[in-house]
Amino acid sequence: MFITLDLESEEPIYTQLMHQIIEGIAKKELKPGEALPSVRSLAADLGINLHTVNKAYQQLKQEGFILIHRQKGVVINPDGVAKADETYWPQLAAKLRPLIAEAICREVSMNDFLQACQEIYSEFNPRSEPK
Amino acid sequence: MFITLDLESEEPIYTQLMHQIIEGIAKKELKPGEALPSVRSLAADLGINLHTVNKAYQQLKQEGFILIHRQKGVVINPDGVAKADETYWPQLAAKLRPLIAEAICREVSMNDFLQACQEIYSEFNPRSEPK
Amino acid sequence: MFITLDLESEEPIYTQLMHQIIEGIAKKELKPGEALPSVRSLAADLGINLHTVNKAYQQLKQEGFILIHRQKGVVINPDGVAKADETYWPQLAAKLRPLIAEAICREVSMNDFLQACQEIYSEFNPRSEPK
Amino acid sequence: MFITLDLESEEPIYTQLMHQIIEGIAKKELKPGEALPSVRSLAADLGINLHTVNKAYQQLKQEGFILIHRQKGVVINPDGVAKADETYWPQLAAKLRPLIAEAICREVSMNDFLQACQEIYSEFNPRSEPK
DNA sequence: GTGGTCTAGACCACC
DNA sequence: GTGGTCTAGACCACA
């Protein structure tokens, strides 16, 4: 599991970190119960501030992706993530709407848009997980 | 064309404004060449500062959605927005990837995700307008 | 002599007008002593405000390009324009310096830059003035 | 690297700032990757408002001269500036044309004009560095 | 009337 | 500490 950050991006570093970890879970590179590096070691590895890693971890914990034990350290939530519930869909829609609106302005057809989604979705589910 | 802002939201006001205007264009409520309110009047209408409106307008101008016309004031780009080009797709993918990764973690099937996109897309094309 | 304005340009309309007239003089399309349209008729032709044309004319007059007679109307300065004097060169340098600095940043060689100047200069002096 | 502003000038302060920084890069006084002062400290040094400095920085960022780095603050683009591309030359010509037209009206010969450019260009390349 | 510029001062997110 | 956002109020250039 490699993490790559773009320190020049508009996106805050802590959200980049969150996204990378979530993507790792989606790709099954990080499995439920698996341990994550400690705040200190990850910060050192990435050359970023302790607080930044901590903020990402805290937020991931709050959203149910990871557990933070005083002793065992940080682990991927062994029970899996909370499934999509009634609060999830409107949040997703709120994030998708601006993207879709812009796509329509740029004359992207619905099919092209869906296909783009489909391709990205497939990146996370390599059919037979060939290494 | 109504604009609704959530002043409590995390999302900056000026991006909310941008999104609303882009959605207006996508919905064809705002047509190419159509005039937008002046910074001052829109700011007054919305009860926000004119600089905030200005920032949204400047950014929309830079992205090609509107023109700032010496005489006519602000108008929707009469030539339509620049179509999706080679730089657009990677940007879209970068924004979609975290959403899709989270969806997968939450065990949303590809079909459910695509259907959500489809529904939102359809909101913008109310009249049949199939294909 | 045709005048083309870009109402969407960053450049103020009155300076565009000034530049076009100066270019007309440089190209010898407008000859010393030749009459220019009245403020009113030019404004009407171009579909712009009286004041805008007037401002351009006033400024051209102040810089010695044209004369404004109450009765004869507006004419190109029959004595030709004031030649380059000691105040001209520093002004030119001040306008050129930012352009040249940017060119250097963009790795434009001196020769390429001079050649660009040369080509533009030549546009104004068609060798044998054909036609 | 000294910056001198003329607060009385017609030229907006933020463009003066931009030009000075671009000239600094052209003169190699500011090297790729080098840090620039923070908005606040530069504003304090120059006795102007931080928003004015910020506007200059934002515009320089947008044109690719600098990067705004989450950790390091503002730095000169370490990759150098985008080289002259096909969109650059027409822009340069548009800015040069009025200057050259006026020069011709003032009976400046092509050689005199080119020599003026050459001298300014040389200001930025003090060490021999021929060709 | 418009947008463009500049100032001053505030709060917040990020690091 | 940094930059990002927002507010308020001022003046000016342009049309």
XYZ file of C-alpha atoms (C1' of nucleotides) in Angstrom:
554
model
C 0.000 0.000 0.000
C 1.699 3.110 -1.233
C 0.541 6.571 -0.430
C 1.309 9.424 -2.738
C 0.606 12.983 -1.759
C 0.624 16.101 -3.902
C 1.773 18.859 -1.602
C 0.993 21.465 -4.243
C -2.579 20.379 -4.713
C -5.521 22.504 -3.725
C -6.831 19.527 -1.815
C -5.737 19.568 1.814
C -3.163 16.966 2.670
C -5.300 15.355 5.327
C -8.137 14.726 2.869
C -5.706 13.325 0.351
C -4.550 10.941 3.038
C -8.106 9.981 3.902
C -8.934 9.343 0.270
C -5.871 7.206 -0.262
C -6.694 5.057 2.717
C -10.321 4.722 1.671
C -9.167 3.756 -1.803
C -6.850 1.186 -0.252
C -9.814 -0.315 1.575
C -11.925 -0.243 -1.578
C -9.171 -2.031 -3.465
C -8.925 -4.608 -0.682
C -5.260 -3.751 -0.281
C -6.184 -2.885 3.271
C -8.262 -5.610 4.852
C -10.554 -5.377 7.865
C -8.549 -5.775 11.065
C -5.292 -4.923 9.338
C -3.008 -2.524 11.203
C -2.119 0.913 9.906
C 1.145 2.663 10.689
C 1.206 4.786 13.793
C 0.618 8.493 13.472
C 4.284 9.157 14.147
C 5.736 6.680 11.706
C 3.358 7.565 8.896
C 4.053 11.263 9.379
C 7.774 10.562 9.260
C 7.440 8.367 6.169
C 5.453 10.982 4.304
C 7.469 13.892 5.598
C 4.436 15.715 6.880
C 3.231 17.018 10.189
C 1.968 14.768 12.978
C -1.178 16.816 13.293
C -2.005 16.273 9.649
C -1.890 12.490 9.933
C -3.776 12.629 13.184
C -6.529 14.733 11.662
C -6.959 12.250 8.831
C -7.083 9.314 11.259
C -9.572 11.026 13.557
C -11.863 11.776 10.664
C -11.605 8.252 9.293
C -12.410 6.948 12.754
C -15.428 9.188 13.013
C -16.712 7.947 9.669
C -16.244 4.362 10.772
C -13.395 3.336 8.472
C -10.850 2.690 11.186
C -10.590 2.071 14.912
C -8.036 3.700 17.131
C -7.028 1.644 20.122
C -4.755 3.085 22.755
C -2.695 -0.050 22.782
C -3.229 -1.948 19.559
C -2.773 1.180 17.527
C -4.756 1.917 14.407
C -6.604 -0.808 12.557
C -9.031 -1.007 9.678
C -12.508 -1.474 11.083
C -12.797 -5.277 11.370
C -16.589 -5.134 11.050
C -16.348 -3.390 7.722
C -17.620 0.084 7.153
C -21.116 1.175 7.955
C -23.175 0.423 4.909
C -24.918 3.069 2.894
C -27.783 4.362 5.003
C -30.432 6.981 4.471
C -28.023 9.803 5.259
C -25.503 8.576 2.715
C -27.437 9.017 -0.501
C -28.271 12.687 -0.169
C -24.658 13.404 0.721
C -23.483 11.540 -2.335
C -25.994 13.382 -4.489
C -24.813 16.722 -3.139
C -21.262 15.888 -4.183
C -22.227 14.466 -7.548
C -24.588 17.237 -8.599
C -21.962 19.893 -9.317
C -19.864 17.398 -11.248
C -22.814 16.315 -13.335
C -23.971 19.872 -13.926
C -20.560 20.809 -15.259
C -20.462 17.682 -17.404
C -23.784 18.628 -18.967
C -22.535 22.157 -19.667
C -19.596 20.586 -21.449
C -21.950 18.466 -23.507
C -20.945 15.174 -21.970
C -23.690 12.665 -22.706
C -25.188 10.644 -19.899
C -23.685 7.523 -21.351
C -20.193 8.979 -21.483
C -20.526 10.096 -17.901
C -21.788 6.735 -16.709
C -19.042 4.997 -18.592
C -16.437 7.136 -16.874
C -17.923 6.139 -13.520
C -18.005 2.537 -14.556
C -14.351 2.530 -15.536
C -13.295 4.039 -12.256
C -15.486 1.606 -10.333
C -13.861 -1.252 -12.179
C -10.401 -0.059 -11.195
C -11.313 -1.026 -7.658
C -12.682 -4.446 -8.488
C -10.135 -6.193 -10.620
C -12.215 -9.159 -11.689
C -10.095 -12.016 -10.463
C -7.711 -9.911 -8.512
C -4.751 -10.903 -10.654
C -2.035 -9.889 -8.249
C -33.509 31.377 -11.718
C -33.419 31.118 -7.967
C -30.259 30.903 -5.988
C -30.209 29.386 -2.558
C -27.164 29.599 -0.350
C -26.382 27.817 2.864
C -24.377 30.296 4.873
C -23.702 27.658 7.517
C -22.199 25.188 5.104
C -18.556 24.194 5.027
C -18.587 24.935 1.332
C -17.478 28.492 0.679
C -20.233 30.817 -0.423
C -18.509 31.699 -3.660
C -18.289 28.044 -4.719
C -21.928 27.514 -3.824
C -22.720 30.449 -6.062
C -20.602 29.038 -8.874
C -22.270 25.650 -8.599
C -25.733 27.148 -8.620
C -24.985 29.136 -11.734
C -23.430 26.138 -13.467
C -26.498 24.110 -12.540
C -28.660 26.882 -13.939
C -26.801 26.642 -17.222
C -27.071 22.852 -17.200
C -30.804 23.125 -16.624
C -31.083 25.617 -19.470
C -32.621 28.103 -17.080
C -29.720 30.331 -18.013
C -29.267 30.494 -21.742
C -26.147 31.480 -23.692
C -25.980 35.238 -24.060
C -28.384 35.804 -21.200
C -27.459 38.524 -18.743
C -26.645 37.835 -15.120
C -27.305 40.353 -12.369
C -24.552 42.810 -11.583
C -22.217 41.987 -8.721
C -23.801 44.652 -6.604
C -27.404 43.733 -7.184
C -26.811 40.019 -6.760
C -24.846 40.641 -3.589
C -27.688 42.769 -2.265
C -30.290 40.163 -3.238
C -28.401 37.389 -1.523
C -27.401 39.475 1.450
C -23.706 38.832 0.945
C -20.723 40.964 0.140
C -20.132 42.102 -3.397
C -16.577 40.787 -3.278
C -17.881 37.308 -2.690
C -20.100 37.544 -5.748
C -17.223 39.020 -7.679
C -14.957 36.134 -6.768
C -17.505 33.645 -8.045
C -17.960 35.620 -11.277
C -14.212 35.916 -11.839
C -13.746 32.203 -11.422
C -16.654 31.375 -13.701
C -15.195 33.736 -16.271
C -11.828 32.063 -16.017
C -13.405 28.669 -16.576
C -15.266 29.941 -19.596
C -18.831 29.809 -18.301
C -19.488 33.525 -18.447
C -18.130 36.639 -20.069
C -17.689 39.947 -18.366
C -18.753 42.432 -20.954
C -17.804 46.075 -20.765
C -21.209 47.238 -21.782
C -23.693 44.510 -21.113
C -22.222 43.512 -17.779
C -22.063 39.809 -17.058
C -23.498 37.322 -19.539
C -23.562 33.573 -19.992
C -20.942 32.643 -22.564
C -22.894 32.924 -25.841
C -20.666 30.348 -27.532
C -21.531 27.773 -24.920
C -18.935 26.365 -22.589
C -15.766 24.774 -23.867
C -16.573 21.153 -24.557
C -14.922 18.371 -22.658
C -11.315 18.194 -23.812
C -8.402 15.959 -22.951
C -7.755 17.870 -19.732
C -11.329 17.469 -18.550
C -11.568 13.732 -18.150
C -8.659 13.226 -15.774
C -9.971 16.076 -13.646
C -13.388 14.494 -13.547
C -11.877 11.138 -12.674
C -9.883 12.696 -9.844
C -13.078 14.087 -8.361
C -15.091 10.905 -8.894
C -12.515 8.464 -7.571
C -12.887 9.310 -3.858
C -16.663 9.213 -4.153
C -16.596 5.848 -5.839
C -14.021 4.446 -3.429
C -16.222 5.378 -0.496
C -19.268 3.930 -2.225
C -17.470 0.637 -2.679
C -16.448 0.581 0.984
C -20.094 1.078 1.810
C -20.983 -1.870 -0.388
C -22.837 0.178 -2.953
C -23.078 -1.900 -6.120
C -21.946 -0.426 -9.396
C -25.508 -0.436 -10.637
C -26.787 1.452 -7.622
C -24.078 4.029 -8.082
C -24.743 4.433 -11.776
C -28.432 4.726 -11.115
C -27.825 7.535 -8.651
C -25.807 9.369 -11.296
C -28.495 8.736 -13.852
C -31.192 10.195 -11.636
C -29.227 13.324 -10.976
C -28.381 13.677 -14.644
C -32.056 13.403 -15.460
C -32.916 16.223 -13.065
C -31.180 18.521 -15.495
C -33.017 17.299 -18.559
C -36.617 17.458 -17.417
C -38.240 17.269 -20.864
C -38.001 13.840 -22.363
C -35.083 14.672 -24.611
C -34.106 11.017 -24.844
C -30.631 9.887 -25.803
C -10.113 52.260 -42.782
C -11.991 49.735 -40.760
C -12.161 49.735 -37.029
C -12.804 46.551 -35.141
C -13.456 46.553 -31.435
C -13.554 43.657 -29.036
C -16.122 44.599 -26.454
C -15.191 41.623 -24.324
C -11.539 42.465 -24.155
C -9.816 43.504 -20.962
C -8.523 46.498 -22.865
C -10.769 49.536 -22.480
C -12.696 50.414 -25.596
C -11.264 53.897 -25.796
C -7.702 52.608 -25.868
C -8.639 50.067 -28.511
C -9.985 52.946 -30.546
C -6.813 54.966 -30.024
C -4.644 52.046 -31.040
C -6.638 51.395 -34.166
C -6.353 54.985 -35.257
C -2.654 55.090 -34.500
C -2.211 51.901 -36.487
C -4.162 53.487 -39.335
C -1.727 56.391 -39.323
C 1.255 54.048 -39.141
C -0.094 52.126 -42.134
C -0.608 55.381 -44.013
C -4.265 54.504 -44.417
C -4.912 57.740 -42.594
C -2.860 60.560 -44.052
C -1.909 63.866 -42.425
C -4.688 66.376 -42.841
C -7.272 63.676 -43.546
C -10.603 64.072 -41.773
C -11.854 61.606 -39.182
C -15.538 60.923 -38.587
C -17.249 63.119 -36.029
C -17.596 61.856 -32.503
C -21.299 61.295 -33.035
C -21.097 59.423 -36.313
C -18.216 57.228 -35.209
C -19.991 56.379 -31.987
C -23.091 55.485 -33.951
C -21.129 53.395 -36.462
C -19.393 51.423 -33.752
C -22.436 51.194 -31.536
C -20.642 52.632 -28.558
C -21.082 55.580 -26.282
C -20.312 59.151 -27.339
C -18.154 59.657 -24.304
C -15.990 56.717 -25.233
C -15.178 58.073 -28.671
C -14.649 61.495 -27.223
C -12.217 60.208 -24.650
C -10.172 58.480 -27.332
C -10.130 61.633 -29.480
C -9.145 63.852 -26.591
C -6.293 61.600 -25.695
C -5.095 61.346 -29.284
C -5.218 65.116 -29.509
C -3.199 65.470 -26.340
C -0.557 63.141 -27.688
C -0.379 65.107 -30.919
C -1.866 62.564 -33.312
C -4.935 64.546 -34.267
C -6.297 68.078 -34.169
C -9.802 68.929 -33.099
C -11.228 72.024 -34.753
C -14.567 73.348 -33.687
C -15.599 73.801 -37.273
C -13.508 71.565 -39.487
C -14.014 68.655 -37.176
C -11.336 66.111 -36.423
C -8.300 65.734 -38.664
C -5.066 63.807 -38.576
C -2.292 66.162 -37.512
C -1.151 67.643 -40.831
C 2.337 68.314 -39.472
C 2.831 64.686 -38.634
C 3.209 63.444 -35.113
C 5.780 64.797 -32.728
C 8.924 62.796 -33.337
C 10.483 60.626 -30.700
C 12.000 62.909 -28.086
C 13.870 62.348 -24.890
C 10.666 61.596 -23.000
C 9.612 58.951 -25.495
C 12.328 56.396 -25.068
C 12.000 55.811 -21.329
C 8.252 55.457 -21.763
C 8.753 52.895 -24.490
C 11.270 51.049 -22.355
C 8.835 50.957 -19.440
C 6.230 49.310 -21.659
C 8.660 46.917 -23.290
C 10.415 45.762 -20.142
C 7.585 43.593 -18.750
C 7.051 42.018 -22.165
C 10.712 41.215 -22.541
C 11.015 39.923 -18.991
C 8.170 37.500 -19.596
C 9.657 36.454 -22.919
C 12.938 35.623 -21.195
C 11.122 33.592 -18.545
C 9.523 31.658 -21.376
C 12.925 31.026 -22.894
C 12.359 33.146 -25.961
C 15.758 33.961 -27.445
C 16.661 37.540 -28.215
C 16.651 36.751 -31.902
C 13.182 35.256 -31.808
C 11.918 38.291 -29.953
C 13.533 40.729 -32.354
C 12.185 38.785 -35.277
C 8.663 39.031 -33.885
C 9.099 42.798 -33.609
C 10.481 42.941 -37.100
C 7.548 41.080 -38.560
C 5.056 43.354 -36.892
C 7.013 46.406 -37.962
C 6.939 45.164 -41.522
C 3.166 44.782 -41.447
C 3.006 48.552 -41.320
C 5.429 49.179 -44.144
C 4.316 47.072 -47.064
C 7.341 47.504 -49.275
C 5.832 48.996 -52.391
C 2.424 49.644 -50.960
C 0.707 47.364 -53.446
C -2.878 48.117 -54.318
C 15.727 41.029 -4.670
C 14.389 44.515 -4.154
C 10.926 45.551 -5.075
C 10.090 49.137 -5.782
C 6.521 50.273 -6.216
C 5.188 53.546 -7.492
C 2.022 54.097 -5.519
C 1.193 57.139 -7.637
C 1.354 55.277 -10.916
C -1.622 54.543 -13.123
C -0.501 50.948 -13.188
C -2.230 48.985 -10.449
C 0.009 48.008 -7.580
C -0.651 44.329 -8.036
C 0.503 44.387 -11.662
C 3.605 46.327 -10.701
C 4.306 43.615 -8.173
C 3.749 40.902 -10.773
C 6.072 42.599 -13.222
C 8.783 43.062 -10.644
C 8.674 39.420 -9.703
C 8.694 38.316 -13.328
C 11.663 40.578 -13.933
C 13.357 39.060 -10.906
C 12.899 35.624 -12.440
C 14.141 36.837 -15.815
C 17.238 38.282 -14.151
C 17.823 35.000 -12.346
C 17.689 36.847 -9.045
C 14.803 34.559 -8.201
C 15.654 30.964 -8.947
C 13.263 28.061 -9.525
C 12.229 26.566 -6.210
C 13.252 29.643 -4.278
C 10.808 30.827 -1.641
C 9.023 34.141 -1.830
C 7.970 36.098 1.252
C 4.564 35.316 2.686
C 1.686 37.567 1.683
C 1.634 39.095 5.111
C 5.319 39.832 5.423
C 5.636 41.182 1.900
C 2.601 43.368 2.397
C 4.094 44.690 5.616
C 7.480 45.295 3.968
C 5.941 47.197 1.090
C 3.434 49.007 3.256
C 0.472 47.767 1.248
C -2.499 45.590 1.984
C -2.113 41.848 2.115
C -4.982 41.412 -0.319
C -3.073 43.353 -2.923
C -0.075 41.071 -2.543
C -2.384 38.092 -2.579
C -3.962 39.186 -5.843
C -0.540 39.445 -7.472
C 0.448 36.015 -6.158
C -2.784 34.418 -7.310
C -2.353 35.787 -10.798
C 1.288 34.716 -10.970
C 0.228 31.275 -9.819
C -2.427 31.099 -12.485
C 0.119 32.030 -15.159
C 2.493 29.372 -13.929
C 5.272 31.555 -12.545
C 4.902 30.488 -8.941
C 3.422 27.688 -6.890
C 1.540 28.124 -3.680
C 2.722 25.298 -1.557
C 0.840 24.100 1.488
C 3.932 23.728 3.563
C 6.657 25.860 2.075
C 4.450 28.829 1.291
C 5.040 30.551 -2.025
C 7.883 29.402 -4.274
C 9.099 30.122 -7.782
C 7.896 27.357 -10.063
C 10.702 24.794 -9.767
C 9.978 23.421 -13.243
C 10.532 26.822 -14.766
C 7.779 28.668 -16.527
C 5.819 27.137 -19.355
C 7.734 27.800 -22.515
C 6.342 29.953 -25.268
C 3.560 27.995 -26.910
C 1.250 28.665 -29.791
C -0.992 30.867 -27.656
C 1.920 33.017 -26.524
C 2.990 34.573 -29.783
C -0.324 36.130 -30.784
C -0.645 37.563 -27.282
C 2.811 39.054 -27.530
C 2.036 40.461 -30.973
C -1.153 42.052 -29.666
C 0.827 43.843 -26.992
C 3.660 44.842 -29.289
C 1.553 46.100 -32.166
C 0.361 49.341 -30.514
C 3.883 50.111 -29.353
C 5.306 49.557 -32.800
C 2.532 51.502 -34.495
C 3.240 54.474 -32.292
C 6.962 54.151 -32.907
C 6.375 54.256 -36.650
C 4.195 57.335 -36.303
C 7.060 58.931 -34.431
C 9.409 58.041 -37.264
C 11.416 55.567 -35.243
C 13.293 53.346 -37.697
C 13.029 49.610 -37.409
C 16.659 49.427 -36.426
C 16.274 51.956 -33.640
C 13.308 50.046 -32.312
C 15.073 46.721 -32.441
C 18.084 48.212 -30.762
C 15.925 49.476 -27.905
C 14.544 45.958 -27.451
C 18.022 44.534 -27.610
C 19.296 46.837 -24.908
C 16.453 45.985 -22.571
C 16.872 42.293 -23.277
C 20.545 42.602 -22.417
C 19.737 44.179 -19.064
C 18.396 40.789 -18.031
C 21.417 38.831 -19.151
C 24.251 40.756 -17.537
C 26.924 38.064 -17.891
C 28.103 37.660 -21.438
C 26.005 34.579 -22.119
C 26.115 35.180 -25.863
C 23.498 33.769 -28.178
C -24.629 52.669 -13.599
C -20.878 49.090 -14.135
C -16.666 46.488 -12.712
C -11.664 47.177 -10.925
C -8.688 48.377 -7.263
C -7.306 49.112 -2.625
C -7.752 49.267 2.285
C -8.790 47.389 6.983
C -9.987 44.018 9.935
C -12.046 39.588 11.037
C -12.349 34.406 11.414
C -11.074 29.889 9.991
C -8.663 25.812 7.930
C -4.411 23.934 7.450
C 0.228 22.695 8.778
C 2.781 30.445 11.335
C 0.534 30.093 6.554
C -3.058 31.078 2.983
C -8.365 31.148 2.223
C -12.645 33.321 2.965
C -15.731 36.955 4.103
C -17.127 41.531 5.378
C -17.341 46.659 4.978
C -16.434 50.717 2.931
C -13.781 53.673 -0.176
C -12.264 55.638 -4.712
C -11.647 55.423 -9.582
C -11.951 54.105 -14.568
C -15.164 53.028 -17.872
C -19.450 53.450 -20.493
